[in-house]
PDB file of C-alpha atoms in Angstrom:
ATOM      1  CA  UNK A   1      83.000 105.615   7.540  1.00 75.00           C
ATOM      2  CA  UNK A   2      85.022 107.614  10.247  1.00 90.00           C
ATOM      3  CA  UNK A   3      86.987 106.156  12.017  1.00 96.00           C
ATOM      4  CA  UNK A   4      87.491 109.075  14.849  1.00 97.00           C
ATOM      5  CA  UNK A   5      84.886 111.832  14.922  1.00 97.00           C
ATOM      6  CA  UNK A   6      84.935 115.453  17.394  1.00 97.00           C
ATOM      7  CA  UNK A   7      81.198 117.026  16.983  1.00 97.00           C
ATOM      8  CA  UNK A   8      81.824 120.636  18.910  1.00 97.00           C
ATOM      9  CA  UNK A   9      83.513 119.131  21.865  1.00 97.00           C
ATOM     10  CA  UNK A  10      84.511 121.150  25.031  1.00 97.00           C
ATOM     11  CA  UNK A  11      87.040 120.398  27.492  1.00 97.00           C
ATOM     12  CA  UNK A  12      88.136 122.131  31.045  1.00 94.00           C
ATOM     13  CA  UNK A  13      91.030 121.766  33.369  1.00 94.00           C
ATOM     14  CA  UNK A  14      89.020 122.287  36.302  1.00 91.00           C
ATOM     15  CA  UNK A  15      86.898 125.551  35.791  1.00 90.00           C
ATOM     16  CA  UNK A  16      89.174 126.938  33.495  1.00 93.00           C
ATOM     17  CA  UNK A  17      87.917 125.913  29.868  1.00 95.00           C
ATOM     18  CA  UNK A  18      90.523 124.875  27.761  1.00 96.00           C
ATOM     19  CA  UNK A  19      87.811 123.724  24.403  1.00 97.00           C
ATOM     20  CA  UNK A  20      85.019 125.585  23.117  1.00 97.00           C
ATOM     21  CA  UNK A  21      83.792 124.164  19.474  1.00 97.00           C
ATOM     22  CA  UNK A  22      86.556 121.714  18.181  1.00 98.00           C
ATOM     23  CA  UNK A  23      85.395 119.474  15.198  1.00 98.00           C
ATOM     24  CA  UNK A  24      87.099 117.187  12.833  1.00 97.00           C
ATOM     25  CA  UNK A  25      86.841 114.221  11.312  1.00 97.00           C
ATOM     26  CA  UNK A  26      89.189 111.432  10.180  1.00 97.00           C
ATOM     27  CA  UNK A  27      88.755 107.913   8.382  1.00 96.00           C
ATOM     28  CA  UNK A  28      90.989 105.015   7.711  1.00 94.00           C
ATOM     29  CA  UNK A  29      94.217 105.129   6.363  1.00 94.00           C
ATOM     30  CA  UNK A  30      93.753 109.170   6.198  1.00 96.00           C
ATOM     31  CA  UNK A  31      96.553 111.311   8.120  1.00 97.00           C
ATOM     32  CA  UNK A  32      94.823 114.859   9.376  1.00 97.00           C
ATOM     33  CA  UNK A  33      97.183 117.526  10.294  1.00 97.00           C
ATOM     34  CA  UNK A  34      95.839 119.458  13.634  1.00 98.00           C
ATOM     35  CA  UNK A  35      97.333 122.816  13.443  1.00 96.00           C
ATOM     36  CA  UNK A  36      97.006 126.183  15.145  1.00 96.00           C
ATOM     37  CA  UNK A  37      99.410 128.359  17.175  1.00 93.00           C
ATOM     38  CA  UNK A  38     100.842 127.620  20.159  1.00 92.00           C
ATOM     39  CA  UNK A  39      98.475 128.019  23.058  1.00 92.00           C
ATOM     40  CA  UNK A  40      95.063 127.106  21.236  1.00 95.00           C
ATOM     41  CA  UNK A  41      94.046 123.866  22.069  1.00 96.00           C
ATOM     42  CA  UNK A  42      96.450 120.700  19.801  1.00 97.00           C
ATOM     43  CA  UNK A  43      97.695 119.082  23.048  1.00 95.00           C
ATOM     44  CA  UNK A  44      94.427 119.855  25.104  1.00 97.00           C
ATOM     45  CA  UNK A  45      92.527 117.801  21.809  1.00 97.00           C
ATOM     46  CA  UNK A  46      95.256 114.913  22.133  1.00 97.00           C
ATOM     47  CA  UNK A  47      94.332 115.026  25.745  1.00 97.00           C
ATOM     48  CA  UNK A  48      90.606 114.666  25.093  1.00 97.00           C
ATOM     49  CA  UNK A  49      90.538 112.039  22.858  1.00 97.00           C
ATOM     50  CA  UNK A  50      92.745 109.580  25.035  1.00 97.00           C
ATOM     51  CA  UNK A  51      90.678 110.386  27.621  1.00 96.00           C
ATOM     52  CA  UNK A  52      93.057 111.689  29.216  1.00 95.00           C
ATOM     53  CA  UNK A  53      91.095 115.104  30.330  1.00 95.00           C
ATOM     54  CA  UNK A  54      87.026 114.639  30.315  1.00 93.00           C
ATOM     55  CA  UNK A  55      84.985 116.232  27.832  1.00 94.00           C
ATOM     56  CA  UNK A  56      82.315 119.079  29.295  1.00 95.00           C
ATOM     57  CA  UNK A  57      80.331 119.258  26.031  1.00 97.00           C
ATOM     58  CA  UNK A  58      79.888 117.863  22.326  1.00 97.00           C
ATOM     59  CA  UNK A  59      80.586 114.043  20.995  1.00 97.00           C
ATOM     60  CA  UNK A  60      83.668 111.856  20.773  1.00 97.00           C
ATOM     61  CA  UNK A  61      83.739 108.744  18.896  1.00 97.00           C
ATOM     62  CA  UNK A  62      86.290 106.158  17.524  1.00 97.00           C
ATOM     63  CA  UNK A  63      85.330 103.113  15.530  1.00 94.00           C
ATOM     64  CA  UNK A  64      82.372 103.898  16.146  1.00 92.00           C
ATOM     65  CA  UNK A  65      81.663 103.770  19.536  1.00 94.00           C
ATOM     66  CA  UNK A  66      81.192 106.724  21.887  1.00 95.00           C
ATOM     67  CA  UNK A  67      84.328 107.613  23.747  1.00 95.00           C
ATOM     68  CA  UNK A  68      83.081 110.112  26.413  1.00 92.00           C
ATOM     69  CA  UNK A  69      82.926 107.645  29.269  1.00 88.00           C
ATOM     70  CA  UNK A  70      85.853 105.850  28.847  1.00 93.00           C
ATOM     71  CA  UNK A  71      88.972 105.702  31.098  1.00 94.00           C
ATOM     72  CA  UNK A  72      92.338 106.215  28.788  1.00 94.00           C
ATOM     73  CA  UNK A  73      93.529 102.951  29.293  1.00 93.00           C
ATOM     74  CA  UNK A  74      89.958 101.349  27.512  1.00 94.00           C
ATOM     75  CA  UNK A  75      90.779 104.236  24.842  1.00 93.00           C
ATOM     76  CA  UNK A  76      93.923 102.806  24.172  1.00 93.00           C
ATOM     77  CA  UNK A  77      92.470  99.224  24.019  1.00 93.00           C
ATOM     78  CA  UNK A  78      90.072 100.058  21.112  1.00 95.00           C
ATOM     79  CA  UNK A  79      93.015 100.988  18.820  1.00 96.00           C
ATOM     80  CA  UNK A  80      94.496 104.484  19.908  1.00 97.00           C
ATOM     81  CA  UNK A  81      98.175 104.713  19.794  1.00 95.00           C
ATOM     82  CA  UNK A  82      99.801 107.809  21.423  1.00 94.00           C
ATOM     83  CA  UNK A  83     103.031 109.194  20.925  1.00 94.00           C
ATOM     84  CA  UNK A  84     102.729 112.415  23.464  1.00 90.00           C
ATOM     85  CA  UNK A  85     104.795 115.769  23.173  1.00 85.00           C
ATOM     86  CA  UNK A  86     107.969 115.631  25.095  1.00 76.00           C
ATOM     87  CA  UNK A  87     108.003 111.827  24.167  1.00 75.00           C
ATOM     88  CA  UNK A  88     107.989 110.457  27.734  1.00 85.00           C
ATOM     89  CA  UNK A  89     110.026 107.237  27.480  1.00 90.00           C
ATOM     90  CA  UNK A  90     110.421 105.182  30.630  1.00 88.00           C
ATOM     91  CA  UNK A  91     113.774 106.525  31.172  1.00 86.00           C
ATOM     92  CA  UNK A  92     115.317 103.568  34.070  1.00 88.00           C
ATOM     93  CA  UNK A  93     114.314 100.691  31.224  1.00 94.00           C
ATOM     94  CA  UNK A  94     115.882  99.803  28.330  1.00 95.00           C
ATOM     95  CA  UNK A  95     114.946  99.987  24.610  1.00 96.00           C
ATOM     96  CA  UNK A  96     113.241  96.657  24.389  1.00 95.00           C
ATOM     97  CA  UNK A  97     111.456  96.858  28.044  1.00 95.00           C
ATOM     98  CA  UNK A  98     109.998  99.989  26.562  1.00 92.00           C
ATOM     99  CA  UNK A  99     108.798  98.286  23.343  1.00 94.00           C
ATOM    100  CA  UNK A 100     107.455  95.405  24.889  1.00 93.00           C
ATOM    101  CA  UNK A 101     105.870  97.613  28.215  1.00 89.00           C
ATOM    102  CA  UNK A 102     102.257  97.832  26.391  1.00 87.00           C
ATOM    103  CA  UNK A 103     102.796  95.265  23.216  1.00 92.00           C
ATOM    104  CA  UNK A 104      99.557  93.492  21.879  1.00 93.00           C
ATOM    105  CA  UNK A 105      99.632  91.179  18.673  1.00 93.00           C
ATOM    106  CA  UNK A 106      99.798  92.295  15.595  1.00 93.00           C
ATOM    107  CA  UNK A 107     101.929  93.179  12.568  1.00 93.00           C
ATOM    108  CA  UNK A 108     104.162  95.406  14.821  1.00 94.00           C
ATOM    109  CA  UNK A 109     106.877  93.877  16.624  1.00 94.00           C
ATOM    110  CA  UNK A 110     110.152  94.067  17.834  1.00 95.00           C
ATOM    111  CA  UNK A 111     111.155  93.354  14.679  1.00 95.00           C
ATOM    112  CA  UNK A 112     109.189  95.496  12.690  1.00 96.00           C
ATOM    113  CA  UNK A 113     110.134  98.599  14.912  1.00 95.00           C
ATOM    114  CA  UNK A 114     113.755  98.024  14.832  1.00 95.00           C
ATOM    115  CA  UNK A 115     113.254  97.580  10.677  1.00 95.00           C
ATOM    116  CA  UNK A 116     111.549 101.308  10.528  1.00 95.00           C
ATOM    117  CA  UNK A 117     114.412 102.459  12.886  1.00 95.00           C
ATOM    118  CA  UNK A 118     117.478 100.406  12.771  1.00 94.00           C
ATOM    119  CA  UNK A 119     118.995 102.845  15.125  1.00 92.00           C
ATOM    120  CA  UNK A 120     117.605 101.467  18.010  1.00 94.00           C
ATOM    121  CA  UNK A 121     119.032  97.914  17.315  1.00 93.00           C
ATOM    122  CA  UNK A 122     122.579  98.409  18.200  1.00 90.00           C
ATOM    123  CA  UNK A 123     120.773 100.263  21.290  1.00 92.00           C
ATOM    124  CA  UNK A 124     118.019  97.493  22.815  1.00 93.00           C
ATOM    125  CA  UNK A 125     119.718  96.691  25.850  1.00 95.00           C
ATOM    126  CA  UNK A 126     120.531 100.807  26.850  1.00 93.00           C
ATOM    127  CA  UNK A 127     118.318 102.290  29.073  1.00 96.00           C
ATOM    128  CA  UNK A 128     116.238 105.063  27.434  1.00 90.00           C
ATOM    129  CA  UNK A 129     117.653 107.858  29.458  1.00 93.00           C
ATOM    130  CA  UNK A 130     121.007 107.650  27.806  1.00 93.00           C
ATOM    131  CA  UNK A 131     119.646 108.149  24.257  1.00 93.00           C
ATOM    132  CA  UNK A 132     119.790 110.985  22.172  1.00 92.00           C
ATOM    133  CA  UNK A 133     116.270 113.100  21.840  1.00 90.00           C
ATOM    134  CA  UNK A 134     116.065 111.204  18.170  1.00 91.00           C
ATOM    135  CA  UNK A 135     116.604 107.741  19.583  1.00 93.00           C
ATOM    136  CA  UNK A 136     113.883 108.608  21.927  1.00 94.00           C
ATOM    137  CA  UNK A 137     111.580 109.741  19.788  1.00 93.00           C
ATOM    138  CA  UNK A 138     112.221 107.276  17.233  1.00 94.00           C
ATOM    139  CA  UNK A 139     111.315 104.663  20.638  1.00 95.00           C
ATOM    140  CA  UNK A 140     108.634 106.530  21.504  1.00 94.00           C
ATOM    141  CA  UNK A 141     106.781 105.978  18.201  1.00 95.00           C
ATOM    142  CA  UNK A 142     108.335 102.550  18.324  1.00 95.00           C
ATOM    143  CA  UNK A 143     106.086 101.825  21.661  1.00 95.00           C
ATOM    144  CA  UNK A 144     102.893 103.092  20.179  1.00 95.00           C
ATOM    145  CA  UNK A 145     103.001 101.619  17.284  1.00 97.00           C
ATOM    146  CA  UNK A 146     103.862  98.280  19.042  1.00 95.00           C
ATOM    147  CA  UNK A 147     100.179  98.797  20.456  1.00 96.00           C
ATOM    148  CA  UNK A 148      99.137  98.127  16.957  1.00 96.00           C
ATOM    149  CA  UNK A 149      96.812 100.992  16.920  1.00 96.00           C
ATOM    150  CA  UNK A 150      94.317 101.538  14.500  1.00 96.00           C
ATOM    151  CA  UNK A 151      95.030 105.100  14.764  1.00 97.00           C
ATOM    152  CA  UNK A 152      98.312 106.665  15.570  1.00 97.00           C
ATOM    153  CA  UNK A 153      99.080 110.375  17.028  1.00 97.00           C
ATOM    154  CA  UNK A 154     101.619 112.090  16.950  1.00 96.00           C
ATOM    155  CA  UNK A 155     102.267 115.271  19.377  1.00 94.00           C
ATOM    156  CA  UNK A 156     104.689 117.617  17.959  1.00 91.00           C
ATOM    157  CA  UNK A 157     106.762 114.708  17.104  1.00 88.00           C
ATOM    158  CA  UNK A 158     109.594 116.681  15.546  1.00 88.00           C
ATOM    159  CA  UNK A 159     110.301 119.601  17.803  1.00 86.00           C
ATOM    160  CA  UNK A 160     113.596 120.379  19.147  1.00 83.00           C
ATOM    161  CA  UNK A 161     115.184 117.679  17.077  1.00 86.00           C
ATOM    162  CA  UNK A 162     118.405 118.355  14.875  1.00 88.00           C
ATOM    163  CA  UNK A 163     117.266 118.566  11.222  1.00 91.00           C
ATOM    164  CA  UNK A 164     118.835 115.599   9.793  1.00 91.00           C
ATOM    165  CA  UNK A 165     116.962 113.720  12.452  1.00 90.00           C
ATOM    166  CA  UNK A 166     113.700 115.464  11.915  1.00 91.00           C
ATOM    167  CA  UNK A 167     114.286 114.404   8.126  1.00 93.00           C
ATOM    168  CA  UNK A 168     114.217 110.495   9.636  1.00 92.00           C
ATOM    169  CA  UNK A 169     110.893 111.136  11.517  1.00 93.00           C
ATOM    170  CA  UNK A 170     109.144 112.635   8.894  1.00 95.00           C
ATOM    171  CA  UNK A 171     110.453 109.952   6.166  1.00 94.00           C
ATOM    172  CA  UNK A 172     109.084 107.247   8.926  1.00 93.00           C
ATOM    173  CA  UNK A 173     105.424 109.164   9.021  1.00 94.00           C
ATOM    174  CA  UNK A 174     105.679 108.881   5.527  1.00 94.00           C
ATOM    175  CA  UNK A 175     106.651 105.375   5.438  1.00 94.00           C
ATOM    176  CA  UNK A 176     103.496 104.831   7.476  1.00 94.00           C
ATOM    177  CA  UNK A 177     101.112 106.334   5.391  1.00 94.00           C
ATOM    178  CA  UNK A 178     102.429 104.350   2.099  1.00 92.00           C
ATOM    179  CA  UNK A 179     102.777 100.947   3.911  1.00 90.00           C
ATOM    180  CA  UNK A 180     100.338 101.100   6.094  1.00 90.00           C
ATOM    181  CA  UNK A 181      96.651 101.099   6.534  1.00 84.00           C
ATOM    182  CA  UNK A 182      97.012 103.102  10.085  1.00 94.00           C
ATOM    183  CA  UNK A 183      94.926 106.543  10.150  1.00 97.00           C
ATOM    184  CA  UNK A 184      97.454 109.018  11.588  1.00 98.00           C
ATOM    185  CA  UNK A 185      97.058 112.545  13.164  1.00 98.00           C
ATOM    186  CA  UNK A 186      99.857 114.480  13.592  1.00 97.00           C
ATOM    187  CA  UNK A 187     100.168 118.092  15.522  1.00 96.00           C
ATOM    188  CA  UNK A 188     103.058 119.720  14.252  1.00 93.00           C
ATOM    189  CA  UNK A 189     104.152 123.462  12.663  1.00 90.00           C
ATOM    190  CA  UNK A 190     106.151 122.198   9.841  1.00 91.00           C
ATOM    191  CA  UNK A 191     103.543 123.013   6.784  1.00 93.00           C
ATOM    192  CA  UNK A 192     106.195 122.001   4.087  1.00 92.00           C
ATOM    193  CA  UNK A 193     106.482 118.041   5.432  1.00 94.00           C
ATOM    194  CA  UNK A 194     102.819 118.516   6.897  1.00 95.00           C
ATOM    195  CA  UNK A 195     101.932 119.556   3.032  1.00 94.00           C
ATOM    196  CA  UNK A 196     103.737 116.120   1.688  1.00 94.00           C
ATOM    197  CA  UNK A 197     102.012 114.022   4.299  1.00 95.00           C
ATOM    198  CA  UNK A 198      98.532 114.729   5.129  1.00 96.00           C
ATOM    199  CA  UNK A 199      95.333 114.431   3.274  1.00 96.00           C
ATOM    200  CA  UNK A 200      93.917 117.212   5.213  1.00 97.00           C
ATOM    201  CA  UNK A 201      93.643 119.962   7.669  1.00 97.00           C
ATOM    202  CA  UNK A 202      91.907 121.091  10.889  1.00 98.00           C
ATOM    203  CA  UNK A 203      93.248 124.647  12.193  1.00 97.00           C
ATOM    204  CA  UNK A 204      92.327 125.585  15.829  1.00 97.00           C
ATOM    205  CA  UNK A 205      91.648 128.904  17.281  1.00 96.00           C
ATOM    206  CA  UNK A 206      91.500 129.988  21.391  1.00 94.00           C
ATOM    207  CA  UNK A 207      90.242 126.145  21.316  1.00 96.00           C
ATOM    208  CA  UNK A 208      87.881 125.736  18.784  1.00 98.00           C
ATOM    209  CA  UNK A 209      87.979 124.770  14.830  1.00 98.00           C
ATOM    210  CA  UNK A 210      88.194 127.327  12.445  1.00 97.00           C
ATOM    211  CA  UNK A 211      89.489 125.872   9.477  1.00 97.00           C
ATOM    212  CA  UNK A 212      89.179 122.675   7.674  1.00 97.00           C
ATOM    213  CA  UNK A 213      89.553 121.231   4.406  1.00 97.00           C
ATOM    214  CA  UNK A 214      92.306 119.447   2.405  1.00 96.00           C
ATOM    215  CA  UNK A 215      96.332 120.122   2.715  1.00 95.00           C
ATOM    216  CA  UNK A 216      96.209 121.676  -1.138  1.00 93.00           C
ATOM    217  CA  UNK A 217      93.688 124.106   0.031  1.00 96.00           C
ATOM    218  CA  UNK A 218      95.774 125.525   2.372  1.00 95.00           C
ATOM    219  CA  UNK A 219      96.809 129.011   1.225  1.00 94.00           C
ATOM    220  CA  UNK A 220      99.660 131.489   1.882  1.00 93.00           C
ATOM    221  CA  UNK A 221      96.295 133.917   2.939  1.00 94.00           C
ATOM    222  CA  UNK A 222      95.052 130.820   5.646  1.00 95.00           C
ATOM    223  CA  UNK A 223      98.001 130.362   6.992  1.00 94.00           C
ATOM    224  CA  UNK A 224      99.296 133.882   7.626  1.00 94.00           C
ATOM    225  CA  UNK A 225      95.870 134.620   9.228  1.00 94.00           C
ATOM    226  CA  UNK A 226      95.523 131.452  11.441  1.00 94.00           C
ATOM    227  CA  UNK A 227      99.170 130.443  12.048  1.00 92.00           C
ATOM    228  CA  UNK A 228     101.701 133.446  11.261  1.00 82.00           C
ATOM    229  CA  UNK A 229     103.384 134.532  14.551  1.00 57.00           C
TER     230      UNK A 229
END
């Protein structure tokens, strides 16, 4: 069964439409890779399924219940756990107020966050605006997770980080997938750590989905057409 299914969904910021046809599908314990060029639609998806942006056209559902008229708070309460581009921390509170800001029971805890990063324990009492863009991001997938979601994203989770810490991130994702039973979708350009991580693939066009299928079918050919500058 799917747990999160797009059926030719549409989206608009206003009258400007942002989605035309995107599709995909993703089930338990499965991490898709969203991928496209800049510009064609990863975010504006993210957007859609938290309900953060309505949907003009097509079907959205997540553990099996329709999603379309939902308020993004409700989204997140079924089991969606968001870690946005740009990683928006709550920059005047400290590490743990940020953990515990939207915490629900479950395996993830303070605890269990500060075990997958064990940066952020000499750091707990700092407020989030004096951490490095790692730290952050490494708090920002700390929060979600401390949702317990049943799915996370993960918005260009990597960019603009050194590489040493972009090696942590993706060795976290990783971590996720092997330990954990969480269905992840991750937007990001970086086919090589994309390639080790996800089971498959959804490329988007000028907003819609024209390419899908598993990571190993993803050719030199496919990706030069779809997502070569």
């Amino acid at each position: 069964m799917n747990l999160l299914s797009l059926d030719h969904l549409a989206a608009s910021y206003g009258a400007t439409q942002a989605l035309f046809d995107v599709s995909l599908t993703l089930g338990e314990g499965e991490v898709l890779a969203l991928m496209g060029r800049n510009g064609m639609g990863k975010t504006t998806t993210v957007k859609t399924i938290c309900r953060m942006l309505p949907m003009t056209a097509g079907r959205l559902s997540f553990s099996g219940q329709d999603l379309q008229g939902l308020a993004s708070h409700q989204a997140a309460r079924l089991g969606i756990g968001l870690v946005p581009e740009g990683r928006r921390c709550f920059g005047n509170l400290t590490v743990y107020e940020n953990l515990i800001a939207a915490a629900r029971k479950g395996a993830w805890d303070f605890e269990a966050v500060l075990r997958l990063f064990p940066q952020l324990e000499e750091r707990k009492t700092q407020l989030a605006a004096v951490l490095s863009g790692g730290e952050q991001q490494m708090l920002a997938i700390g929060r979600a997770l401390m949702t317990n979601p049943k799915l996370l994203i993960l918005d260009e989770a990597t960019e603009g980080l050194a590489p040493l810490v972009r090696q942590e991130i993706w060795a976290s994702i990783a971590h996720l997938k092997r330990e954990t039973g969480l269905a992840i979708l991750v937007v990001d350009k970086s086919i090589k750590e994309l390639s080790a991580i996800a089971d498959k693939a959804v490329i988007l066009e000028r907003g819609a989905s024209v390419w899908a299928a598993s990571m190993a079918e993803l050719t030199p050919e496919i990706t030069a057409q779809y997502l070569g500058v």
